[in-house]
Short mmCIF file of N, CA and C in Angstrom, two decimals:
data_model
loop_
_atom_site.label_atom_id
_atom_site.label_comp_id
_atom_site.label_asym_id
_atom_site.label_seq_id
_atom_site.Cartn_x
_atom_site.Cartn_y
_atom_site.Cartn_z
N UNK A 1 -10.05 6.00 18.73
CA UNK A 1 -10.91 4.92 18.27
C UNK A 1 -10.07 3.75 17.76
N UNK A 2 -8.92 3.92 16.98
CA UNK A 2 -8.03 2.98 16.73
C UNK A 2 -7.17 2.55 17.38
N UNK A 3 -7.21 2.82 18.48
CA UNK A 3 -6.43 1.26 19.52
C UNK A 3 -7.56 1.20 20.44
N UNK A 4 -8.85 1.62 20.36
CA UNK A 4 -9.90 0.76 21.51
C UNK A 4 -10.33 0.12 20.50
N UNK A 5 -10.52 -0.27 19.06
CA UNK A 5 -11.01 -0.96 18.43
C UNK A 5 -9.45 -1.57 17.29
N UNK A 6 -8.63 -1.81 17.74
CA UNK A 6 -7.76 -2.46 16.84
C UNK A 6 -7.97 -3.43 16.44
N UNK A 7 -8.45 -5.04 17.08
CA UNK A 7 -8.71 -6.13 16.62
C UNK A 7 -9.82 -6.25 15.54
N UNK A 8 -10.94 -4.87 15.29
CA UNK A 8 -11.87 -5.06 14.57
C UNK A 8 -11.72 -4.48 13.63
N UNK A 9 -10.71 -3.54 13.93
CA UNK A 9 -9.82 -3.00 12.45
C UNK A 9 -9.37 -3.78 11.55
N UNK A 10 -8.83 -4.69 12.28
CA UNK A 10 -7.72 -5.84 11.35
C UNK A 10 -9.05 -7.42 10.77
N UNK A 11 -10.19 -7.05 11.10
CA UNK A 11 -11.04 -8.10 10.71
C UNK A 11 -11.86 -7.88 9.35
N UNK A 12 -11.42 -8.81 8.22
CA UNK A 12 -12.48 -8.38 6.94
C UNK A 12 -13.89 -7.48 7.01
N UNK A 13 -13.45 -6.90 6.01
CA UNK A 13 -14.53 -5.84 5.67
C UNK A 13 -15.82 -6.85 4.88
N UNK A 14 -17.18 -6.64 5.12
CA UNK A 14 -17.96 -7.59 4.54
C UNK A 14 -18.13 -6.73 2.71
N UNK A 15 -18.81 -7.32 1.96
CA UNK A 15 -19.21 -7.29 0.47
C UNK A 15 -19.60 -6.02 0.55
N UNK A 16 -19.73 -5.10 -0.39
CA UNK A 16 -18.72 -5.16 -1.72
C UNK A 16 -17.26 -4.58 -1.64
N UNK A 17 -16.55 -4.64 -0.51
CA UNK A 17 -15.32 -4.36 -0.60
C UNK A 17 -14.43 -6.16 -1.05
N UNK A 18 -13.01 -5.42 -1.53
CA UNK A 18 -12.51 -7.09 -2.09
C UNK A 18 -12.72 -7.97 -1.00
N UNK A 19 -12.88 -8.99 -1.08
CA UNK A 19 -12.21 -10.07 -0.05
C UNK A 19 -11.25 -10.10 0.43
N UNK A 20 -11.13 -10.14 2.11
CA UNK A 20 -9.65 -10.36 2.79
C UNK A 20 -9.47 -9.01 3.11
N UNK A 21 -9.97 -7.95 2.52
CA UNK A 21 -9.65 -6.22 2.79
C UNK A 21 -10.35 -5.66 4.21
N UNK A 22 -9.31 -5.21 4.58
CA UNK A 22 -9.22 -4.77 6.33
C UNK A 22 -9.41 -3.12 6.09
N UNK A 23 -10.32 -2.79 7.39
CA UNK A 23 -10.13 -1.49 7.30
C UNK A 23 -9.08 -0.75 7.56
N UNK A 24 -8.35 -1.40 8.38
CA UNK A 24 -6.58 -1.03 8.26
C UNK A 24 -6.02 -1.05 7.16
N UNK A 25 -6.30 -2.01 6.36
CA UNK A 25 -5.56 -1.43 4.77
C UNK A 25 -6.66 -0.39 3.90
N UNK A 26 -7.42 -0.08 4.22
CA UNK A 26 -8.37 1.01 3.35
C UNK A 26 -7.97 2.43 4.43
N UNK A 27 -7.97 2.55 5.45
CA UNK A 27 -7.67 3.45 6.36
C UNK A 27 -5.81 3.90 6.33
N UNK A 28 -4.86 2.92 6.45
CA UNK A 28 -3.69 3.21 6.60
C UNK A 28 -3.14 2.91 4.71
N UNK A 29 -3.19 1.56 5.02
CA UNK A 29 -1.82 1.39 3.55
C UNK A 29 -2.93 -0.12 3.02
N UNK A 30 -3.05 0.75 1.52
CA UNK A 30 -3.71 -0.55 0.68
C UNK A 30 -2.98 -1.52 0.35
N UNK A 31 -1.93 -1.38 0.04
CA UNK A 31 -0.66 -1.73 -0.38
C UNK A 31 0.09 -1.29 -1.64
N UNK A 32 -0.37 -0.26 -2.02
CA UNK A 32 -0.53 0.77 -2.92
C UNK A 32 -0.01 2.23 -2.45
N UNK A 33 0.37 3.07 -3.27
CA UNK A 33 0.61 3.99 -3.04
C UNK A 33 -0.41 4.90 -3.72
N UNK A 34 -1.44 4.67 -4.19
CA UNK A 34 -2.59 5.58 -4.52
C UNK A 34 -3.90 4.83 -3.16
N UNK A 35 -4.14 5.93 -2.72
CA UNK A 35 -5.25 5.48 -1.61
C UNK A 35 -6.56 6.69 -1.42
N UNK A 36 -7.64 6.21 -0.99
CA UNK A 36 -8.87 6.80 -1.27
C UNK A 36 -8.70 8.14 -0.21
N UNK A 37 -9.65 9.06 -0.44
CA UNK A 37 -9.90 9.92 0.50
C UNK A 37 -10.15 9.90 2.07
N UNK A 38 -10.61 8.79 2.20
CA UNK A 38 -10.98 8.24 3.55
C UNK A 38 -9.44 7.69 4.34
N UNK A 39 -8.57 7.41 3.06
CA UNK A 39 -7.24 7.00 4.18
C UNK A 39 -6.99 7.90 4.83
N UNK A 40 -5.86 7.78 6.24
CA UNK A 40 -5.34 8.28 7.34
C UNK A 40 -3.42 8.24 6.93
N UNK A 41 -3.26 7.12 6.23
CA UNK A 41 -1.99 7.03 6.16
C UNK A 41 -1.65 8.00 5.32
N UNK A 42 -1.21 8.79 4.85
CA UNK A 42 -0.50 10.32 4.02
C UNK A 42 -0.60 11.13 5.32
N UNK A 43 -1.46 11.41 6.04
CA UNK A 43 -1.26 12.17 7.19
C UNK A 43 -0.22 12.15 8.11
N UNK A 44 -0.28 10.57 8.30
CA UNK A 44 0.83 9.59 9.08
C UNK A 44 2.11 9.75 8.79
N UNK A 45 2.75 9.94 7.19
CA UNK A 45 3.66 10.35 6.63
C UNK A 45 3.80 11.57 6.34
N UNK A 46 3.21 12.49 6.39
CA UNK A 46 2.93 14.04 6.47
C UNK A 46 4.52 14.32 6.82
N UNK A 47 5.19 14.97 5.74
CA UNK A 47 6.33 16.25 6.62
C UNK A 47 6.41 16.72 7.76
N UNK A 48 4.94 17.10 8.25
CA UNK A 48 4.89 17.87 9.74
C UNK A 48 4.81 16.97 10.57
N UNK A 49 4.98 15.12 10.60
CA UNK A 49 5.40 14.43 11.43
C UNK A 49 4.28 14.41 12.45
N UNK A 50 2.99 14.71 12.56
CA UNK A 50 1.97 14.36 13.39
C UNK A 50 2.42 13.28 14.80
N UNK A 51 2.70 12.24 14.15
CA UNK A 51 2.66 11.21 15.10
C UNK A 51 3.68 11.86 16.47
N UNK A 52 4.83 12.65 15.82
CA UNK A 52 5.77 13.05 16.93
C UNK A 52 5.37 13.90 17.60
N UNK A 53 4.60 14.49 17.43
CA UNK A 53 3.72 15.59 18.00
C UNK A 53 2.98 15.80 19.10
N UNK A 54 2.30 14.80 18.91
CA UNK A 54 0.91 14.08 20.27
C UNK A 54 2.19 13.82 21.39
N UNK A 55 1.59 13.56 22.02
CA UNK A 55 1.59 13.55 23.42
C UNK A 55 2.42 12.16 23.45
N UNK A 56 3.86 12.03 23.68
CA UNK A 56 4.23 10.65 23.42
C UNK A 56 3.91 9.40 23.80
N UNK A 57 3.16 9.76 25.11
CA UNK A 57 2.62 8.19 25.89
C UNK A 57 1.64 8.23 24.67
N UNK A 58 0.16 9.12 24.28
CA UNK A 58 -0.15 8.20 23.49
C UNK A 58 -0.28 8.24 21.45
N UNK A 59 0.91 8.77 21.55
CA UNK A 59 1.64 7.92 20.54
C UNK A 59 2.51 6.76 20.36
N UNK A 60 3.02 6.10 21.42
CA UNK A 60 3.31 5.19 22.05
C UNK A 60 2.40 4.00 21.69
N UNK A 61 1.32 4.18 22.27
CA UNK A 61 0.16 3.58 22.62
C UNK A 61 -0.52 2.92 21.21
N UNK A 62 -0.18 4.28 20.34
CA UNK A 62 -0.95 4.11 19.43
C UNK A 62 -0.02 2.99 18.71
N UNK A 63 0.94 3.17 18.67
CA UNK A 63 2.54 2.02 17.87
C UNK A 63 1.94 0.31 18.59
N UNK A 64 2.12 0.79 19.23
CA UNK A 64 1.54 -0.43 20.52
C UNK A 64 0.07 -1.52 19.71
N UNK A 65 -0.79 -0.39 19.84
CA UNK A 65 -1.61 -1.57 19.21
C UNK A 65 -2.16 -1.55 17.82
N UNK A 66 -1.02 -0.80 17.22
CA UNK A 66 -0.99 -1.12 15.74
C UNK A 66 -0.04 -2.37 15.53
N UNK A 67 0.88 -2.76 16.49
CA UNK A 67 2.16 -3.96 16.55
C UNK A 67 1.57 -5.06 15.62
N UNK A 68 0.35 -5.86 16.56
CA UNK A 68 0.01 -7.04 16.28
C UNK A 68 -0.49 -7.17 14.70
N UNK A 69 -1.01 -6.00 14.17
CA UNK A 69 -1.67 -5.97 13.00
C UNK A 69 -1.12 -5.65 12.22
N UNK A 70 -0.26 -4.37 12.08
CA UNK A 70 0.30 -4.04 10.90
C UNK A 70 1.94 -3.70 11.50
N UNK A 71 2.76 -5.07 11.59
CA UNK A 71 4.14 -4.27 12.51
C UNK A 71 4.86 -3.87 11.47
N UNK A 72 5.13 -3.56 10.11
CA UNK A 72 6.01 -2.62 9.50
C UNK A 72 5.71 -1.40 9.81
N UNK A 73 4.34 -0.65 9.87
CA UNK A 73 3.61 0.53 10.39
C UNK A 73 4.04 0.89 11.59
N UNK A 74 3.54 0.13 12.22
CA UNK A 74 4.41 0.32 13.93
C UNK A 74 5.75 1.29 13.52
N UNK A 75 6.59 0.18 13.13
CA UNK A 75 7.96 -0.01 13.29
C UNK A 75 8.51 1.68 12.47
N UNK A 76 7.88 1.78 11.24
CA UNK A 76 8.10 3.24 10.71
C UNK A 76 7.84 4.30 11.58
N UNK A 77 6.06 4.39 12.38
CA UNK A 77 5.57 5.19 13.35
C UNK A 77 6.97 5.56 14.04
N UNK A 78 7.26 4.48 15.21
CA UNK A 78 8.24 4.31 16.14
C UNK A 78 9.61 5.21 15.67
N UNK A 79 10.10 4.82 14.54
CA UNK A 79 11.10 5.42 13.82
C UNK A 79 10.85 7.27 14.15
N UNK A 80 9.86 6.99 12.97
CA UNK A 80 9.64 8.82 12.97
C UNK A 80 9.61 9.49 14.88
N UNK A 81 9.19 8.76 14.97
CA UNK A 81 8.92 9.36 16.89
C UNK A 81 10.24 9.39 16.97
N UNK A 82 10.99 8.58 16.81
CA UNK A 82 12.13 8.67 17.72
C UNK A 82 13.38 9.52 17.01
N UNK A 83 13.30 10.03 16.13
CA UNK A 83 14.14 10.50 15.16
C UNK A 83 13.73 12.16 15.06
N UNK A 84 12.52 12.04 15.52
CA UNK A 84 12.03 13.79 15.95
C UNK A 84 13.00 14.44 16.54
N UNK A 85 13.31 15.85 16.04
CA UNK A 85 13.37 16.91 17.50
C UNK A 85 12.74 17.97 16.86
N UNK A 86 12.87 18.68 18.12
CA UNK A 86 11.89 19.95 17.62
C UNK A 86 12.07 21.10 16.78
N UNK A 87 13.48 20.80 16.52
CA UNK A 87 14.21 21.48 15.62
C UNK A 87 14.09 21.35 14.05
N UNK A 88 13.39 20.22 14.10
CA UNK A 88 13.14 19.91 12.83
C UNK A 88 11.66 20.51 12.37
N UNK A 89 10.87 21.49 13.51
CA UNK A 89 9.89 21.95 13.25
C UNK A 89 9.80 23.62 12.62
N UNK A 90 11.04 24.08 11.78
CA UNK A 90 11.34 25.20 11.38
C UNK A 90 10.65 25.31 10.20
N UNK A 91 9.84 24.13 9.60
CA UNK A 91 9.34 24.75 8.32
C UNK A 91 8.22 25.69 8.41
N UNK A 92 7.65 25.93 9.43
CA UNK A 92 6.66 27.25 9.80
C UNK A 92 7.64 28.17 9.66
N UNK A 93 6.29 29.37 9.24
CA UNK A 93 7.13 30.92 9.03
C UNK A 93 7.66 31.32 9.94
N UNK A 94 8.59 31.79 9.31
CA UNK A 94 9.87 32.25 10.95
C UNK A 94 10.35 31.28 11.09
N UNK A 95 10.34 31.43 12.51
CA UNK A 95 10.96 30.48 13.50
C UNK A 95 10.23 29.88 14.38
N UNK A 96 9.14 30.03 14.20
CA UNK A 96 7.91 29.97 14.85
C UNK A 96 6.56 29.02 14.98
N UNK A 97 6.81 28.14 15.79
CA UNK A 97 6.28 26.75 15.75
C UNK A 97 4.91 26.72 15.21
N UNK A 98 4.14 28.01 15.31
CA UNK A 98 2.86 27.97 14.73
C UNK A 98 1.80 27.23 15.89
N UNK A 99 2.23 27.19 16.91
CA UNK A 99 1.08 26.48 17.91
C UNK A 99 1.69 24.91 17.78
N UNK A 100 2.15 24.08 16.82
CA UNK A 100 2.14 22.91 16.15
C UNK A 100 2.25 21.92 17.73
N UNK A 101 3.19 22.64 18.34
CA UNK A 101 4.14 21.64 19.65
C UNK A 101 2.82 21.57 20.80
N UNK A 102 1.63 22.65 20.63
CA UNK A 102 0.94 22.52 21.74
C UNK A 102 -0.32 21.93 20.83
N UNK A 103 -1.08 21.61 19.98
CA UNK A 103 -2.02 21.64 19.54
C UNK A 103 -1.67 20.98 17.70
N UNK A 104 -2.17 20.15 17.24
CA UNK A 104 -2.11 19.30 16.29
C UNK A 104 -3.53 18.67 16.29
N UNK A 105 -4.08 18.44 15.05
CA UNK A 105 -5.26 17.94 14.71
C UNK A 105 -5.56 16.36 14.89
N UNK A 106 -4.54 15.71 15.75
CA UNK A 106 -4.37 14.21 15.15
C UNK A 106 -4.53 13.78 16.70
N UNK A 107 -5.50 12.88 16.81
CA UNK A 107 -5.41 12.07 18.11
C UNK A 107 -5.95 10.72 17.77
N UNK A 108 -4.97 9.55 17.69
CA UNK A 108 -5.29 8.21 17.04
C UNK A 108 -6.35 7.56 18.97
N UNK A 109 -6.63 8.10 19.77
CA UNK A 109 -7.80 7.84 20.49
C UNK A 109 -9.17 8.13 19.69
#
């Protein structure tokens, strides 16, 4: 839903939210580091690295048309993707990916 609707993400939220407040900053980063239940961003930063997870074209995709709106976000996303390996997925018990590499809860479609 968030890159077929990106441009309406990034468009003011009407009354009673503040003025100028995007659902991209209530959804990702307020500009705050305390954020409501409804945010997405802590997920995004999650240890278990979600974003590297998906399917890279569209996590890709998703960097892509977060660019125009929020490009420090992008630019972190992008980071974490590219700084992945799978080796870094040992914090499951064992040794044992836990399903994580085939199946993850997160699809920014």
């Amino acid at each position: 839903i968030i890159c077929f609707h990106a441009d309406s993400f990034a468009q003011p939220m009407e009354p009673p939210s503040p003025p100028g407040t995007t659902p991209f900053q209530v959804l990702l980063y307020s500009g705050g580091r305390e954020v409501g239940a409804e945010a997405f961003g802590p997920v995004l930063e999650s240890p278990v690295n979600p974003i590297a997870r998906i399917n890279r074209q569209v996590a890709e995709q998703f960097c892509h048309c977060l660019r125009p709106h929020l490009p420090q976000v992008a630019l972190a996303l992008e980071q974490r993707i590219s700084e992945f390996t799978h080796q870094q997925a040992h914090f499951c018990q064992g040794e044992e990916l836990a399903g994580l590499d085939i199946f993850f809860p997160f699809d920014p479609y």
